Amino acid sequence: MATKTWHSLPEYQALRALMESGTTSKAAIRLGLSQSAISRSIASLEARTGRMLFEREGGRLRPTDEATRLNRRLDQLFLALDRIDGPPDATPETLRIVAPPTYAHRFMVHQVATFLKTNPQFFISLEVASSEDVIRGILDERFDLGFTGVELSRDGVKLSLFRTSSAVCAMASDHPLSEHSTIRPEDLDGQPLIALTHRHARRAQLDKVLHSARSTPRLVAEVSTSIAAVDLAKEGLGLTIVNPFPIVQYRSDDVVFRPFASQIAYRSYFVTPDHRPMSRVARAFIRHLRLHTPKDVFSQKA
């Protein structure tokens, strides 16, 4: 049977609302309709296009690839409608971002600023939180896009690789070991060390590397963020082993970074909801980051 070729704006509105909200109840509230009206519109759209747009999994509606592609093609339609009858001071499309301090400070602030200068039609909200809270915030739908350097896999979230890097040793420019091209674990023996707290999985990795090399640094401080560790190293308190991304991009002028000879590797991820597609502004911001994140010798783009 041939599919019908006419278009129905209410069906498209129902699809878009359901894609962005994730449930028929939220979509209904958004459009001021009943849940049954949303369901009827989706069923009619599927029948008219001859495509399955949603699959039910565990009581939730998961959009199919066909639904995602159709929703993207509708972007221009709804932008045109906004221009036709939207008020001049209409609320801009908002992207709610959550990131740990290492990403949020300096790096993310700069990227947000450059993105909004070239995309003034958007609005961004940036929250600073721990990696655990990043995952929880995406799951609770309080944020649209998160960043993390920890592989905290959870049902309902998607981790997309952004950058990879290997461990570096950071120190003040006048530190004796700054003359070395590479720092080995045995070089840290007896040296003052600034370490991340034990709640970080990387702390256990570092302890294992040092133990295998029979290297015993002198622990002088423990901190909860890489930023604090590098800043203490800058003050001459000692050495620290950290993920160079993105700190090296805004600390390389006043701190020396050297490769640390170990198998410690890092990955930085975009965190997005797994049950609904990314918004147009989220896709645009991720594209901006992939294109405009500066190159450095210690990290590589995925």
PDB file of C-alpha atoms in Angstrom:
ATOM      1  CA  MET A   1       0.000   0.000   0.000  1.00  0.00           C
ATOM      2  CA  ALA A   2       1.388   3.404  -0.948  1.00  0.00           C
ATOM      3  CA  THR A   3       1.975   5.801   1.921  1.00  0.00           C
ATOM      4  CA  LYS A   4       0.174   9.152   1.982  1.00  0.00           C
ATOM      5  CA  THR A   5       2.221  12.195   1.061  1.00  0.00           C
ATOM      6  CA  TRP A   6       0.314  14.983   2.839  1.00  0.00           C
ATOM      7  CA  HIS A   7       1.766  16.615   5.937  1.00  0.00           C
ATOM      8  CA  SER A   8       0.292  17.077   9.389  1.00  0.00           C
ATOM      9  CA  LEU A   9       1.801  19.718  11.687  1.00  0.00           C
ATOM     10  CA  PRO A  10       0.102  18.264  14.841  1.00  0.00           C
ATOM     11  CA  GLU A  11       1.742  14.901  14.096  1.00  0.00           C
ATOM     12  CA  TYR A  12       5.139  16.536  13.699  1.00  0.00           C
ATOM     13  CA  GLN A  13       4.611  18.500  16.916  1.00  0.00           C
ATOM     14  CA  ALA A  14       3.727  15.295  18.752  1.00  0.00           C
ATOM     15  CA  LEU A  15       6.824  13.567  17.402  1.00  0.00           C
ATOM     16  CA  ARG A  16       9.092  16.437  18.398  1.00  0.00           C
ATOM     17  CA  ALA A  17       7.575  16.759  21.869  1.00  0.00           C
ATOM     18  CA  LEU A  18       7.854  13.024  22.481  1.00  0.00           C
ATOM     19  CA  MET A  19      11.458  12.908  21.234  1.00  0.00           C
ATOM     20  CA  GLU A  20      12.505  15.773  23.507  1.00  0.00           C
ATOM     21  CA  SER A  21      10.522  14.824  26.612  1.00  0.00           C
ATOM     22  CA  GLY A  22      10.839  11.032  26.483  1.00  0.00           C
ATOM     23  CA  THR A  23       7.338  10.080  27.663  1.00  0.00           C
ATOM     24  CA  THR A  24       3.811  10.572  26.355  1.00  0.00           C
ATOM     25  CA  SER A  25       2.757  12.153  29.656  1.00  0.00           C
ATOM     26  CA  LYS A  26       5.442  14.852  29.462  1.00  0.00           C
ATOM     27  CA  ALA A  27       4.797  15.378  25.764  1.00  0.00           C
ATOM     28  CA  ALA A  28       1.088  15.810  26.492  1.00  0.00           C
ATOM     29  CA  ILE A  29       1.765  18.422  29.177  1.00  0.00           C
ATOM     30  CA  ARG A  30       4.130  20.234  26.835  1.00  0.00           C
ATOM     31  CA  LEU A  31       1.535  20.496  24.072  1.00  0.00           C
ATOM     32  CA  GLY A  32      -1.512  20.893  26.311  1.00  0.00           C
ATOM     33  CA  LEU A  33      -3.066  17.659  25.021  1.00  0.00           C
ATOM     34  CA  SER A  34      -4.075  14.295  26.429  1.00  0.00           C
ATOM     35  CA  GLN A  35      -1.741  11.290  26.366  1.00  0.00           C
ATOM     36  CA  SER A  36      -4.170   9.491  24.078  1.00  0.00           C
ATOM     37  CA  ALA A  37      -4.002  12.411  21.615  1.00  0.00           C
ATOM     38  CA  ILE A  38      -0.208  12.118  21.531  1.00  0.00           C
ATOM     39  CA  SER A  39      -0.429   8.358  20.988  1.00  0.00           C
ATOM     40  CA  ARG A  40      -2.969   8.796  18.178  1.00  0.00           C
ATOM     41  CA  SER A  41      -0.791  11.379  16.440  1.00  0.00           C
ATOM     42  CA  ILE A  42       2.255   9.101  16.584  1.00  0.00           C
ATOM     43  CA  ALA A  43       0.254   6.115  15.342  1.00  0.00           C
ATOM     44  CA  SER A  44      -1.140   8.207  12.479  1.00  0.00           C
ATOM     45  CA  LEU A  45       2.345   9.468  11.564  1.00  0.00           C
ATOM     46  CA  GLU A  46       3.712   5.913  11.542  1.00  0.00           C
ATOM     47  CA  ALA A  47       0.850   4.747   9.350  1.00  0.00           C
ATOM     48  CA  ARG A  48       1.220   7.689   6.974  1.00  0.00           C
ATOM     49  CA  THR A  49       5.009   7.351   6.579  1.00  0.00           C
ATOM     50  CA  GLY A  50       5.128   3.559   6.735  1.00  0.00           C
ATOM     51  CA  ARG A  51       7.876   3.724   9.373  1.00  0.00           C
ATOM     52  CA  MET A  52       8.155   2.462  12.944  1.00  0.00           C
ATOM     53  CA  LEU A  53       9.154   5.525  14.945  1.00  0.00           C
ATOM     54  CA  PHE A  54       9.169   4.244  18.519  1.00  0.00           C
ATOM     55  CA  GLU A  55       9.857   0.952  20.284  1.00  0.00           C
ATOM     56  CA  ARG A  56       8.692   0.221  23.798  1.00  0.00           C
ATOM     57  CA  GLU A  57      11.424  -0.921  26.203  1.00  0.00           C
ATOM     58  CA  GLY A  58      10.794  -1.386  29.903  1.00  0.00           C
ATOM     59  CA  GLY A  59       7.807   0.921  29.953  1.00  0.00           C
ATOM     60  CA  ARG A  60       9.592   3.685  28.009  1.00  0.00           C
ATOM     61  CA  LEU A  61       9.350   4.672  24.368  1.00  0.00           C
ATOM     62  CA  ARG A  62      12.698   4.522  22.605  1.00  0.00           C
ATOM     63  CA  PRO A  63      12.917   6.417  19.281  1.00  0.00           C
ATOM     64  CA  THR A  64      14.114   4.434  16.278  1.00  0.00           C
ATOM     65  CA  ASP A  65      16.746   5.652  13.825  1.00  0.00           C
ATOM     66  CA  GLU A  66      13.914   6.616  11.459  1.00  0.00           C
ATOM     67  CA  ALA A  67      12.406   8.853  14.140  1.00  0.00           C
ATOM     68  CA  THR A  68      15.756  10.518  14.800  1.00  0.00           C
ATOM     69  CA  ARG A  69      16.343  11.232  11.117  1.00  0.00           C
ATOM     70  CA  LEU A  70      12.810  12.576  10.647  1.00  0.00           C
ATOM     71  CA  ASN A  71      13.152  14.798  13.712  1.00  0.00           C
ATOM     72  CA  ARG A  72      16.370  16.286  12.380  1.00  0.00           C
ATOM     73  CA  ARG A  73      14.740  17.057   9.048  1.00  0.00           C
ATOM     74  CA  LEU A  74      11.999  18.904  10.935  1.00  0.00           C
ATOM     75  CA  ASP A  75      14.499  21.371  12.445  1.00  0.00           C
ATOM     76  CA  GLN A  76      14.182  23.778   9.529  1.00  0.00           C
ATOM     77  CA  LEU A  77      10.380  23.568   9.558  1.00  0.00           C
ATOM     78  CA  PHE A  78      10.086  24.573  13.209  1.00  0.00           C
ATOM     79  CA  LEU A  79      12.755  27.249  12.852  1.00  0.00           C
ATOM     80  CA  ALA A  80      10.712  28.724  10.015  1.00  0.00           C
ATOM     81  CA  LEU A  81       7.534  28.610  12.115  1.00  0.00           C
ATOM     82  CA  ASP A  82       9.338  30.350  14.987  1.00  0.00           C
ATOM     83  CA  ARG A  83      10.417  33.123  12.639  1.00  0.00           C
ATOM     84  CA  ILE A  84       6.874  33.523  11.291  1.00  0.00           C
ATOM     85  CA  ASP A  85       4.872  33.785  14.497  1.00  0.00           C
ATOM     86  CA  GLY A  86       7.389  33.751  17.362  1.00  0.00           C
ATOM     87  CA  PRO A  87       7.619  36.907  19.512  1.00  0.00           C
ATOM     88  CA  PRO A  88      10.722  39.075  18.980  1.00  0.00           C
ATOM     89  CA  ASP A  89      11.911  38.332  22.506  1.00  0.00           C
ATOM     90  CA  ALA A  90      11.221  34.579  22.357  1.00  0.00           C
ATOM     91  CA  THR A  91      13.232  32.541  24.844  1.00  0.00           C
ATOM     92  CA  PRO A  92      16.349  31.199  23.068  1.00  0.00           C
ATOM     93  CA  GLU A  93      16.983  27.482  22.818  1.00  0.00           C
ATOM     94  CA  THR A  94      18.843  26.465  25.974  1.00  0.00           C
ATOM     95  CA  LEU A  95      21.632  23.953  26.501  1.00  0.00           C
ATOM     96  CA  ARG A  96      22.088  22.810  30.103  1.00  0.00           C
ATOM     97  CA  ILE A  97      25.708  21.655  30.578  1.00  0.00           C
ATOM     98  CA  VAL A  98      27.230  19.958  33.627  1.00  0.00           C
ATOM     99  CA  ALA A  99      30.955  19.297  34.008  1.00  0.00           C
ATOM    100  CA  PRO A 100      33.569  18.603  36.717  1.00  0.00           C
ATOM    101  CA  PRO A 101      35.829  21.493  37.778  1.00  0.00           C
ATOM    102  CA  THR A 102      38.765  20.355  35.618  1.00  0.00           C
ATOM    103  CA  TYR A 103      36.642  20.758  32.477  1.00  0.00           C
ATOM    104  CA  ALA A 104      34.354  23.584  33.585  1.00  0.00           C
ATOM    105  CA  HIS A 105      37.014  26.049  34.694  1.00  0.00           C
ATOM    106  CA  ARG A 106      38.865  27.909  31.972  1.00  0.00           C
ATOM    107  CA  PHE A 107      38.468  25.289  29.201  1.00  0.00           C
ATOM    108  CA  MET A 108      34.672  25.079  29.153  1.00  0.00           C
ATOM    109  CA  VAL A 109      34.242  28.755  29.966  1.00  0.00           C
ATOM    110  CA  HIS A 110      36.320  29.694  26.924  1.00  0.00           C
ATOM    111  CA  GLN A 111      34.467  27.255  24.652  1.00  0.00           C
ATOM    112  CA  VAL A 112      31.060  28.482  25.830  1.00  0.00           C
ATOM    113  CA  ALA A 113      32.093  32.089  25.193  1.00  0.00           C
ATOM    114  CA  THR A 114      33.350  31.443  21.654  1.00  0.00           C
ATOM    115  CA  PHE A 115      30.302  29.301  20.842  1.00  0.00           C
ATOM    116  CA  LEU A 116      27.790  31.926  21.975  1.00  0.00           C
ATOM    117  CA  LYS A 117      29.606  34.723  20.146  1.00  0.00           C
ATOM    118  CA  THR A 118      29.057  32.880  16.874  1.00  0.00           C
ATOM    119  CA  ASN A 119      25.632  31.468  17.858  1.00  0.00           C
ATOM    120  CA  PRO A 120      23.803  34.279  19.695  1.00  0.00           C
ATOM    121  CA  GLN A 121      20.456  32.558  19.115  1.00  0.00           C
ATOM    122  CA  PHE A 122      21.318  29.994  21.801  1.00  0.00           C
ATOM    123  CA  PHE A 123      21.524  30.194  25.602  1.00  0.00           C
ATOM    124  CA  ILE A 124      23.829  28.048  27.783  1.00  0.00           C
ATOM    125  CA  SER A 125      23.599  27.150  31.454  1.00  0.00           C
ATOM    126  CA  LEU A 126      26.842  25.706  32.920  1.00  0.00           C
ATOM    127  CA  GLU A 127      26.868  23.778  36.206  1.00  0.00           C
ATOM    128  CA  VAL A 128      30.012  22.564  38.001  1.00  0.00           C
ATOM    129  CA  ALA A 129      29.666  19.164  39.705  1.00  0.00           C
ATOM    130  CA  SER A 130      31.503  15.929  40.470  1.00  0.00           C
ATOM    131  CA  SER A 131      31.610  13.155  37.853  1.00  0.00           C
ATOM    132  CA  GLU A 132      29.048  11.163  39.855  1.00  0.00           C
ATOM    133  CA  ASP A 133      26.715  14.156  39.860  1.00  0.00           C
ATOM    134  CA  VAL A 134      27.258  14.609  36.126  1.00  0.00           C
ATOM    135  CA  ILE A 135      25.862  11.122  35.478  1.00  0.00           C
ATOM    136  CA  ARG A 136      23.065  11.596  38.014  1.00  0.00           C
ATOM    137  CA  GLY A 137      22.095  14.951  36.529  1.00  0.00           C
ATOM    138  CA  ILE A 138      21.798  13.497  33.022  1.00  0.00           C
ATOM    139  CA  LEU A 139      19.747  10.569  34.333  1.00  0.00           C
ATOM    140  CA  ASP A 140      17.431  12.947  36.217  1.00  0.00           C
ATOM    141  CA  GLU A 141      17.023  15.073  33.047  1.00  0.00           C
ATOM    142  CA  ARG A 142      18.310  18.172  34.840  1.00  0.00           C
ATOM    143  CA  PHE A 143      21.003  18.578  32.169  1.00  0.00           C
ATOM    144  CA  ASP A 144      21.248  17.959  28.435  1.00  0.00           C
ATOM    145  CA  LEU A 145      25.011  17.470  28.054  1.00  0.00           C
ATOM    146  CA  GLY A 146      27.724  16.437  30.461  1.00  0.00           C
ATOM    147  CA  PHE A 147      31.477  15.904  30.457  1.00  0.00           C
ATOM    148  CA  THR A 148      33.481  13.369  32.406  1.00  0.00           C
ATOM    149  CA  GLY A 149      36.899  11.772  32.521  1.00  0.00           C
ATOM    150  CA  VAL A 150      35.614   8.736  34.391  1.00  0.00           C
ATOM    151  CA  GLU A 151      34.000   5.684  32.803  1.00  0.00           C
ATOM    152  CA  LEU A 152      30.873   5.672  34.954  1.00  0.00           C
ATOM    153  CA  SER A 153      28.621   3.564  32.757  1.00  0.00           C
ATOM    154  CA  ARG A 154      24.940   3.652  33.708  1.00  0.00           C
ATOM    155  CA  ASP A 155      21.739   2.507  32.033  1.00  0.00           C
ATOM    156  CA  GLY A 156      20.084   5.551  30.533  1.00  0.00           C
ATOM    157  CA  VAL A 157      23.235   7.510  29.658  1.00  0.00           C
ATOM    158  CA  LYS A 158      25.516   7.390  26.645  1.00  0.00           C
ATOM    159  CA  LEU A 159      29.264   8.052  26.811  1.00  0.00           C
ATOM    160  CA  SER A 160      30.779   9.336  23.554  1.00  0.00           C
ATOM    161  CA  LEU A 161      34.568   9.512  23.393  1.00  0.00           C
ATOM    162  CA  PHE A 162      35.953  13.038  23.030  1.00  0.00           C
ATOM    163  CA  ARG A 163      39.704  12.948  23.825  1.00  0.00           C
ATOM    164  CA  THR A 164      42.352  10.409  24.845  1.00  0.00           C
ATOM    165  CA  SER A 165      45.564  11.156  26.714  1.00  0.00           C
ATOM    166  CA  SER A 166      48.367   9.630  28.786  1.00  0.00           C
ATOM    167  CA  ALA A 167      49.547  10.616  32.243  1.00  0.00           C
ATOM    168  CA  VAL A 168      51.924  13.530  32.716  1.00  0.00           C
ATOM    169  CA  CYS A 169      54.020  14.790  35.580  1.00  0.00           C
ATOM    170  CA  ALA A 170      53.431  18.476  36.392  1.00  0.00           C
ATOM    171  CA  MET A 171      55.902  20.603  38.332  1.00  0.00           C
ATOM    172  CA  ALA A 172      57.177  24.150  38.796  1.00  0.00           C
ATOM    173  CA  SER A 173      59.527  25.376  36.074  1.00  0.00           C
ATOM    174  CA  ASP A 174      62.497  25.466  38.470  1.00  0.00           C
ATOM    175  CA  HIS A 175      62.017  21.888  39.718  1.00  0.00           C
ATOM    176  CA  PRO A 176      65.190  19.743  39.282  1.00  0.00           C
ATOM    177  CA  LEU A 177      63.267  17.099  37.307  1.00  0.00           C
ATOM    178  CA  SER A 178      62.014  19.680  34.805  1.00  0.00           C
ATOM    179  CA  GLU A 179      65.209  19.042  32.820  1.00  0.00           C
ATOM    180  CA  HIS A 180      64.086  15.472  32.108  1.00  0.00           C
ATOM    181  CA  SER A 181      62.283  14.823  28.816  1.00  0.00           C
ATOM    182  CA  THR A 182      60.302  12.000  30.452  1.00  0.00           C
ATOM    183  CA  ILE A 183      59.623  11.273  34.104  1.00  0.00           C
ATOM    184  CA  ARG A 184      59.903   7.635  35.182  1.00  0.00           C
ATOM    185  CA  PRO A 185      58.214   6.188  38.280  1.00  0.00           C
ATOM    186  CA  GLU A 186      61.608   5.628  39.936  1.00  0.00           C
ATOM    187  CA  ASP A 187      62.390   9.353  39.481  1.00  0.00           C
ATOM    188  CA  LEU A 188      59.664  10.107  42.032  1.00  0.00           C
ATOM    189  CA  ASP A 189      61.399   8.174  44.814  1.00  0.00           C
ATOM    190  CA  GLY A 190      61.853  10.541  47.757  1.00  0.00           C
ATOM    191  CA  GLN A 191      60.269  13.441  45.884  1.00  0.00           C
ATOM    192  CA  PRO A 192      57.426  15.496  47.453  1.00  0.00           C
ATOM    193  CA  LEU A 193      54.203  14.332  45.801  1.00  0.00           C
ATOM    194  CA  ILE A 194      50.782  15.949  45.537  1.00  0.00           C
ATOM    195  CA  ALA A 195      48.229  13.178  44.959  1.00  0.00           C
ATOM    196  CA  LEU A 196      44.554  12.927  44.203  1.00  0.00           C
ATOM    197  CA  THR A 197      42.441  11.562  47.039  1.00  0.00           C
ATOM    198  CA  HIS A 198      41.710   7.839  47.256  1.00  0.00           C
ATOM    199  CA  ARG A 199      38.156   8.316  45.949  1.00  0.00           C
ATOM    200  CA  HIS A 200      39.725   8.745  42.511  1.00  0.00           C
ATOM    201  CA  ALA A 201      40.380   5.461  40.694  1.00  0.00           C
ATOM    202  CA  ARG A 202      43.561   6.968  39.233  1.00  0.00           C
ATOM    203  CA  ARG A 203      45.081   7.184  42.720  1.00  0.00           C
ATOM    204  CA  ALA A 204      45.053   3.397  43.037  1.00  0.00           C
ATOM    205  CA  GLN A 205      46.614   3.098  39.558  1.00  0.00           C
ATOM    206  CA  LEU A 206      49.420   5.467  40.490  1.00  0.00           C
ATOM    207  CA  ASP A 207      50.065   3.676  43.777  1.00  0.00           C
ATOM    208  CA  LYS A 208      50.358   0.388  41.882  1.00  0.00           C
ATOM    209  CA  VAL A 209      52.802   1.859  39.340  1.00  0.00           C
ATOM    210  CA  LEU A 210      54.986   3.324  42.085  1.00  0.00           C
ATOM    211  CA  HIS A 211      54.910   0.101  44.103  1.00  0.00           C
ATOM    212  CA  SER A 212      55.982  -1.942  41.058  1.00  0.00           C
ATOM    213  CA  ALA A 213      58.921   0.415  40.505  1.00  0.00           C
ATOM    214  CA  ARG A 214      59.815   0.328  44.234  1.00  0.00           C
ATOM    215  CA  SER A 215      59.483   4.085  44.227  1.00  0.00           C
ATOM    216  CA  THR A 216      58.349   5.831  47.404  1.00  0.00           C
ATOM    217  CA  PRO A 217      57.594   9.529  47.013  1.00  0.00           C
ATOM    218  CA  ARG A 218      57.021  11.710  50.054  1.00  0.00           C
ATOM    219  CA  LEU A 219      53.296  12.513  50.121  1.00  0.00           C
ATOM    220  CA  VAL A 220      52.851  16.166  51.068  1.00  0.00           C
ATOM    221  CA  ALA A 221      49.219  16.811  50.123  1.00  0.00           C
ATOM    222  CA  GLU A 222      46.031  15.191  48.825  1.00  0.00           C
ATOM    223  CA  VAL A 223      43.487  17.102  46.753  1.00  0.00           C
ATOM    224  CA  SER A 224      40.157  16.317  45.100  1.00  0.00           C
ATOM    225  CA  THR A 225      40.787  17.901  41.674  1.00  0.00           C
ATOM    226  CA  SER A 226      43.594  17.915  39.127  1.00  0.00           C
ATOM    227  CA  ILE A 227      43.373  21.708  38.988  1.00  0.00           C
ATOM    228  CA  ALA A 228      44.245  21.977  42.687  1.00  0.00           C
ATOM    229  CA  ALA A 229      47.085  19.457  42.282  1.00  0.00           C
ATOM    230  CA  VAL A 230      48.648  21.386  39.401  1.00  0.00           C
ATOM    231  CA  ASP A 231      48.220  24.724  41.178  1.00  0.00           C
ATOM    232  CA  LEU A 232      50.027  23.362  44.250  1.00  0.00           C
ATOM    233  CA  ALA A 233      52.792  22.050  42.004  1.00  0.00           C
ATOM    234  CA  LYS A 234      53.048  25.538  40.469  1.00  0.00           C
ATOM    235  CA  GLU A 235      53.592  26.935  43.979  1.00  0.00           C
ATOM    236  CA  GLY A 236      56.628  24.675  44.352  1.00  0.00           C
ATOM    237  CA  LEU A 237      55.085  22.237  46.823  1.00  0.00           C
ATOM    238  CA  GLY A 238      56.027  19.172  44.788  1.00  0.00           C
ATOM    239  CA  LEU A 239      55.180  17.018  41.778  1.00  0.00           C
ATOM    240  CA  THR A 240      51.824  15.651  40.684  1.00  0.00           C
ATOM    241  CA  ILE A 241      50.646  13.030  38.177  1.00  0.00           C
ATOM    242  CA  VAL A 242      47.503  14.064  36.292  1.00  0.00           C
ATOM    243  CA  ASN A 243      45.492  13.851  33.101  1.00  0.00           C
ATOM    244  CA  PRO A 244      46.928  16.618  30.890  1.00  0.00           C
ATOM    245  CA  PHE A 245      43.608  17.357  29.181  1.00  0.00           C
ATOM    246  CA  PRO A 246      42.491  20.070  29.344  1.00  0.00           C
ATOM    247  CA  ILE A 247      44.807  21.553  32.010  1.00  0.00           C
ATOM    248  CA  VAL A 248      47.857  21.723  29.747  1.00  0.00           C
ATOM    249  CA  GLN A 249      45.963  24.103  27.459  1.00  0.00           C
ATOM    250  CA  TYR A 250      45.844  26.873  30.048  1.00  0.00           C
ATOM    251  CA  ARG A 251      48.684  26.022  32.455  1.00  0.00           C
ATOM    252  CA  SER A 252      51.604  25.327  30.084  1.00  0.00           C
ATOM    253  CA  ASP A 253      52.937  28.887  30.450  1.00  0.00           C
ATOM    254  CA  ASP A 254      53.613  28.637  34.173  1.00  0.00           C
ATOM    255  CA  VAL A 255      53.861  24.875  34.837  1.00  0.00           C
ATOM    256  CA  VAL A 256      56.162  22.274  33.259  1.00  0.00           C
ATOM    257  CA  PHE A 257      54.477  19.120  31.938  1.00  0.00           C
ATOM    258  CA  ARG A 258      56.494  16.009  31.134  1.00  0.00           C
ATOM    259  CA  PRO A 259      55.278  12.573  29.933  1.00  0.00           C
ATOM    260  CA  PHE A 260      55.048  10.062  32.770  1.00  0.00           C
ATOM    261  CA  ALA A 261      56.365   6.639  31.713  1.00  0.00           C
ATOM    262  CA  SER A 262      53.450   4.399  32.682  1.00  0.00           C
ATOM    263  CA  GLN A 263      50.400   2.646  31.306  1.00  0.00           C
ATOM    264  CA  ILE A 264      48.046   5.166  32.933  1.00  0.00           C
ATOM    265  CA  ALA A 265      45.689   6.412  30.222  1.00  0.00           C
ATOM    266  CA  TYR A 266      42.717   8.763  30.303  1.00  0.00           C
ATOM    267  CA  ARG A 267      39.574   9.240  28.242  1.00  0.00           C
ATOM    268  CA  SER A 268      37.285  12.238  28.200  1.00  0.00           C
ATOM    269  CA  TYR A 269      33.642  11.702  27.284  1.00  0.00           C
ATOM    270  CA  PHE A 270      30.534  13.580  26.268  1.00  0.00           C
ATOM    271  CA  VAL A 271      27.615  12.381  28.411  1.00  0.00           C
ATOM    272  CA  THR A 272      24.111  12.455  26.906  1.00  0.00           C
ATOM    273  CA  PRO A 273      20.741  10.825  27.647  1.00  0.00           C
ATOM    274  CA  ASP A 274      20.387   7.443  25.986  1.00  0.00           C
ATOM    275  CA  HIS A 275      16.578   7.468  25.744  1.00  0.00           C
ATOM    276  CA  ARG A 276      16.143  10.635  23.677  1.00  0.00           C
ATOM    277  CA  PRO A 277      18.053  12.303  20.854  1.00  0.00           C
ATOM    278  CA  MET A 278      20.314  15.276  21.387  1.00  0.00           C
ATOM    279  CA  SER A 279      18.850  18.705  20.832  1.00  0.00           C
ATOM    280  CA  ARG A 280      19.991  20.889  17.961  1.00  0.00           C
ATOM    281  CA  VAL A 281      22.008  23.145  20.282  1.00  0.00           C
ATOM    282  CA  ALA A 282      23.726  20.145  21.942  1.00  0.00           C
ATOM    283  CA  ARG A 283      24.767  18.789  18.557  1.00  0.00           C
ATOM    284  CA  ALA A 284      26.043  22.232  17.547  1.00  0.00           C
ATOM    285  CA  PHE A 285      28.061  22.655  20.754  1.00  0.00           C
ATOM    286  CA  ILE A 286      29.674  19.215  20.455  1.00  0.00           C
ATOM    287  CA  ARG A 287      30.581  19.999  16.855  1.00  0.00           C
ATOM    288  CA  HIS A 288      32.068  23.312  18.030  1.00  0.00           C
ATOM    289  CA  LEU A 289      34.227  21.538  20.620  1.00  0.00           C
ATOM    290  CA  ARG A 290      35.464  18.929  18.171  1.00  0.00           C
ATOM    291  CA  LEU A 291      36.447  21.651  15.690  1.00  0.00           C
ATOM    292  CA  HIS A 292      37.863  24.282  18.036  1.00  0.00           C
ATOM    293  CA  THR A 293      39.563  22.435  20.898  1.00  0.00           C
ATOM    294  CA  PRO A 294      43.241  23.418  20.524  1.00  0.00           C
ATOM    295  CA  LYS A 295      45.809  20.759  19.710  1.00  0.00           C
ATOM    296  CA  ASP A 296      48.349  19.782  22.356  1.00  0.00           C
ATOM    297  CA  VAL A 297      51.184  17.265  22.451  1.00  0.00           C
ATOM    298  CA  PHE A 298      49.679  15.195  25.256  1.00  0.00           C
ATOM    299  CA  SER A 299      46.129  14.467  24.053  1.00  0.00           C
ATOM    300  CA  GLN A 300      44.442  13.334  20.864  1.00  0.00           C
ATOM    301  CA  LYS A 301      40.929  13.818  19.566  1.00  0.00           C
ATOM    302  CA  ALA A 302      38.779  10.707  19.259  1.00  0.00           C
TER     303      ALA A 302
END
